[in-house]
């Protein structure tokens, strides 16, 4: 009843958008996202997907067109990466403020200068305050499952916020893995059709979206987004559970995933594809009788901080891995967000894999050893070549 | 107070948002000096100056106090006064 295909992460995202029967795709190609929108262009050209494919002149336009399409009642999808996401920055706020449930795939990639097309998570982490829900995938199957779930989360009446599904550039975007594709009728049965109640551009019933909001109104709009973010935590968990029930694939509780956390004192907190390597190292060490753990953050915005605190209650030494850096603070964004809530534990920040630098299994084991002896609150750059 | 997505469902509702409170200086028209040249009416970027019964009147509910009218008045009939709060 299901079909298994050996495909890349970008293909998995494109297949998911097709399964969700999107109405409008507005896209501009950028490495390493390009293969996703190429695949979607093929689907539309071959008549496999009945959607409007808008070729735009930049990512700023891709996001603007997606917002317009969503405001007109269409299920809209786009994809981007790195500099393209940075170019969208201005319009990302508009999407969240207008509460349009656009779904976007982002191929995580480093930012210039120097020009670097390889993977880190600086691009999406830099967009954390835009009001977008941010989800991170570990493998290609999770990419497909997350994109399907993203539509249901974004379009939920209690949420109505755009969702960004992130996958590590090249590591996932260009690596082939077996991916189970559900039947489209089951996917559509799961996510339903998008019927906008708050916004539906119709010439017979004119309305204005994104108009001027003076000091009398603006603050309330930000609070409304914050409330929707809070609601999203439950919706993300519920959508995940319903998905697990229907398609038989689960990822922790939907927001976080605990791996061997019960007995482990030394724990890593991480996000994205690196979690696969960490899980392998945990299994390896378990055979030697050493208990180490992983807390995978699947949903970075909204950040499920209470769940994270609860999951880490038995941990003593917490290594927080960041594939990004908040320059001038010598800390990554995940560390800044998580460590501030773990006052009773030792937390150490590890800056890893910037601009595609390899993170080896030995690096992971080294981090587990280091976090035990390293000083609380310290930042260590892993694999840095120093003079 | 605010619709989801700050959507405005009713056309023309911006008239309900009185923007005159933004003003620091208030243009005051001296009707005796006014020669009814219509310059203030033409140059007002907000359409706050209207002719009524042969006289020009400034709508202080919406006038933001840009004072373009004061600059454009050829007979200096419009004077700026600090807004009393």
PDB file of N, CA, C and O in Angstrom, chain A residues 97-99 198-199 206-209 211 216-217 220-221, chain B residues 1-2 4-11 17-19 22:
ATOM      1  N   UNK A  97       2.946  37.832  10.324  1.00  0.00           N
ATOM      2  CA  UNK A  97       2.010  38.870  10.778  1.00  0.00           C
ATOM      3  C   UNK A  97       0.667  38.773  10.087  1.00  0.00           C
ATOM      4  O   UNK A  97      -0.375  39.038  10.686  1.00  0.00           O
ATOM      5  N   UNK A  98       0.672  38.357   8.828  1.00  0.00           N
ATOM      6  CA  UNK A  98      -0.585  38.200   8.085  1.00  0.00           C
ATOM      7  C   UNK A  98      -1.217  36.849   8.358  1.00  0.00           C
ATOM      8  O   UNK A  98      -2.316  36.575   7.864  1.00  0.00           O
ATOM      9  N   UNK A  99      -0.500  36.015   9.091  1.00  0.00           N
ATOM     10  CA  UNK A  99      -0.985  34.699   9.528  1.00  0.00           C
ATOM     11  C   UNK A  99      -1.364  33.806   8.349  1.00  0.00           C
ATOM     12  O   UNK A  99      -2.414  33.141   8.350  1.00  0.00           O
ATOM     13  N   UNK A 198     -10.144  33.204   8.057  1.00  0.00           N
ATOM     14  CA  UNK A 198      -9.777  34.575   8.434  1.00  0.00           C
ATOM     15  C   UNK A 198      -9.421  35.417   7.222  1.00  0.00           C
ATOM     16  O   UNK A 198      -9.644  36.611   7.200  1.00  0.00           O
ATOM     17  N   UNK A 199      -8.829  34.776   6.208  1.00  0.00           N
ATOM     18  CA  UNK A 199      -8.359  35.559   5.071  1.00  0.00           C
ATOM     19  C   UNK A 199      -8.712  34.848   3.777  1.00  0.00           C
ATOM     20  O   UNK A 199      -8.289  33.723   3.550  1.00  0.00           O
ATOM     21  N   UNK A 206     -14.433  42.679  -0.439  1.00  0.00           N
ATOM     22  CA  UNK A 206     -13.070  43.223  -0.329  1.00  0.00           C
ATOM     23  C   UNK A 206     -12.556  43.271   1.110  1.00  0.00           C
ATOM     24  O   UNK A 206     -13.333  43.481   2.044  1.00  0.00           O
ATOM     25  N   UNK A 207     -11.261  43.053   1.264  1.00  0.00           N
ATOM     26  CA  UNK A 207     -10.629  43.181   2.570  1.00  0.00           C
ATOM     27  C   UNK A 207      -9.180  43.637   2.368  1.00  0.00           C
ATOM     28  O   UNK A 207      -8.633  43.523   1.281  1.00  0.00           O
ATOM     29  N   UNK A 208      -8.594  44.182   3.412  1.00  0.00           N
ATOM     30  CA  UNK A 208      -7.210  44.628   3.345  1.00  0.00           C
ATOM     31  C   UNK A 208      -6.374  43.769   4.273  1.00  0.00           C
ATOM     32  O   UNK A 208      -6.755  43.555   5.423  1.00  0.00           O
ATOM     33  N   UNK A 209      -5.254  43.272   3.757  1.00  0.00           N
ATOM     34  CA  UNK A 209      -4.342  42.502   4.599  1.00  0.00           C
ATOM     35  C   UNK A 209      -3.004  43.212   4.665  1.00  0.00           C
ATOM     36  O   UNK A 209      -2.550  43.757   3.672  1.00  0.00           O
ATOM     37  N   UNK A 211      -2.165  45.934   6.333  1.00  0.00           N
ATOM     38  CA  UNK A 211      -2.251  47.402   6.297  1.00  0.00           C
ATOM     39  C   UNK A 211      -1.474  48.012   7.467  1.00  0.00           C
ATOM     40  O   UNK A 211      -0.905  47.296   8.289  1.00  0.00           O
ATOM     41  N   UNK A 216      -1.363  51.945  18.382  1.00  0.00           N
ATOM     42  CA  UNK A 216      -2.555  51.442  19.076  1.00  0.00           C
ATOM     43  C   UNK A 216      -2.820  49.972  18.823  1.00  0.00           C
ATOM     44  O   UNK A 216      -3.601  49.347  19.530  1.00  0.00           O
ATOM     45  N   UNK A 217      -2.239  49.403  17.748  1.00  0.00           N
ATOM     46  CA  UNK A 217      -2.578  48.038  17.350  1.00  0.00           C
ATOM     47  C   UNK A 217      -1.401  47.068  17.311  1.00  0.00           C
ATOM     48  O   UNK A 217      -1.582  45.882  17.497  1.00  0.00           O
ATOM     49  N   UNK A 220      -0.431  44.274  20.020  1.00  0.00           N
ATOM     50  CA  UNK A 220      -1.408  43.180  20.112  1.00  0.00           C
ATOM     51  C   UNK A 220      -1.161  42.131  19.027  1.00  0.00           C
ATOM     52  O   UNK A 220      -1.385  40.947  19.251  1.00  0.00           O
ATOM     53  N   UNK A 221      -0.699  42.585  17.845  1.00  0.00           N
ATOM     54  CA  UNK A 221      -0.443  41.609  16.765  1.00  0.00           C
ATOM     55  C   UNK A 221       0.718  40.686  17.144  1.00  0.00           C
ATOM     56  O   UNK A 221       0.695  39.501  16.849  1.00  0.00           O
TER      57      UNK A 221
ATOM     58  N   UNK B   1      -9.615  42.884  19.792  1.00  0.00           N
ATOM     59  CA  UNK B   1      -9.333  44.242  19.297  1.00  0.00           C
ATOM     60  C   UNK B   1      -8.788  44.200  17.860  1.00  0.00           C
ATOM     61  O   UNK B   1      -9.185  44.964  17.007  1.00  0.00           O
ATOM     62  N   UNK B   2      -7.851  43.254  17.620  1.00  0.00           N
ATOM     63  CA  UNK B   2      -7.272  43.139  16.284  1.00  0.00           C
ATOM     64  C   UNK B   2      -7.703  41.805  15.683  1.00  0.00           C
ATOM     65  O   UNK B   2      -7.648  40.779  16.340  1.00  0.00           O
ATOM     66  N   UNK B   4      -7.453  38.397  13.429  1.00  0.00           N
ATOM     67  CA  UNK B   4      -6.328  37.505  13.119  1.00  0.00           C
ATOM     68  C   UNK B   4      -5.710  37.915  11.790  1.00  0.00           C
ATOM     69  O   UNK B   4      -6.412  38.083  10.792  1.00  0.00           O
ATOM     70  N   UNK B   5      -4.391  38.113  11.799  1.00  0.00           N
ATOM     71  CA  UNK B   5      -3.711  38.548  10.585  1.00  0.00           C
ATOM     72  C   UNK B   5      -3.901  40.024  10.296  1.00  0.00           C
ATOM     73  O   UNK B   5      -3.639  40.465   9.185  1.00  0.00           O
ATOM     74  N   UNK B   6      -4.387  40.772  11.322  1.00  0.00           N
ATOM     75  CA  UNK B   6      -4.669  42.224  11.184  1.00  0.00           C
ATOM     76  C   UNK B   6      -5.426  42.545   9.902  1.00  0.00           C
ATOM     77  O   UNK B   6      -5.133  43.511   9.212  1.00  0.00           O
ATOM     78  N   UNK B   7      -6.379  41.700   9.603  1.00  0.00           N
ATOM     79  CA  UNK B   7      -7.145  41.899   8.371  1.00  0.00           C
ATOM     80  C   UNK B   7      -8.250  42.922   8.616  1.00  0.00           C
ATOM     81  O   UNK B   7      -8.907  42.913   9.659  1.00  0.00           O
ATOM     82  N   UNK B   8      -8.435  43.785   7.639  1.00  0.00           N
ATOM     83  CA  UNK B   8      -9.499  44.779   7.727  1.00  0.00           C
ATOM     84  C   UNK B   8     -10.604  44.346   6.765  1.00  0.00           C
ATOM     85  O   UNK B   8     -10.376  44.240   5.555  1.00  0.00           O
ATOM     86  N   UNK B   9     -11.751  44.031   7.319  1.00  0.00           N
ATOM     87  CA  UNK B   9     -12.847  43.479   6.510  1.00  0.00           C
ATOM     88  C   UNK B   9     -13.752  44.558   5.929  1.00  0.00           C
ATOM     89  O   UNK B   9     -14.525  44.307   5.026  1.00  0.00           O
ATOM     90  N   UNK B  10     -13.668  45.782   6.528  1.00  0.00           N
ATOM     91  CA  UNK B  10     -14.626  46.818   6.156  1.00  0.00           C
ATOM     92  C   UNK B  10     -13.917  47.923   5.373  1.00  0.00           C
ATOM     93  O   UNK B  10     -13.046  48.601   5.927  1.00  0.00           O
ATOM     94  N   UNK B  11     -14.237  48.119   4.103  1.00  0.00           N
ATOM     95  CA  UNK B  11     -13.556  49.177   3.344  1.00  0.00           C
ATOM     96  C   UNK B  11     -13.863  50.551   3.936  1.00  0.00           C
ATOM     97  O   UNK B  11     -14.962  50.788   4.447  1.00  0.00           O
ATOM     98  N   UNK B  17      -9.660  55.814  12.309  1.00  0.00           N
ATOM     99  CA  UNK B  17      -8.387  56.043  13.006  1.00  0.00           C
ATOM    100  C   UNK B  17      -7.992  57.501  12.877  1.00  0.00           C
ATOM    101  O   UNK B  17      -7.391  57.902  11.889  1.00  0.00           O
ATOM    102  N   UNK B  18      -8.318  58.283  13.874  1.00  0.00           N
ATOM    103  CA  UNK B  18      -8.009  59.712  13.791  1.00  0.00           C
ATOM    104  C   UNK B  18      -6.522  59.920  14.040  1.00  0.00           C
ATOM    105  O   UNK B  18      -6.003  59.508  15.070  1.00  0.00           O
ATOM    106  N   UNK B  19      -5.864  60.513  13.046  1.00  0.00           N
ATOM    107  CA  UNK B  19      -4.403  60.610  13.089  1.00  0.00           C
ATOM    108  C   UNK B  19      -3.922  61.995  13.523  1.00  0.00           C
ATOM    109  O   UNK B  19      -2.732  62.279  13.470  1.00  0.00           O
ATOM    110  N   UNK B  22      -0.971  62.834  16.108  1.00  0.00           N
ATOM    111  CA  UNK B  22       0.456  62.741  15.795  1.00  0.00           C
ATOM    112  C   UNK B  22       1.131  64.128  15.821  1.00  0.00           C
ATOM    113  O   UNK B  22       2.327  64.234  15.822  1.00  0.00           O
TER     114      UNK B  22
END
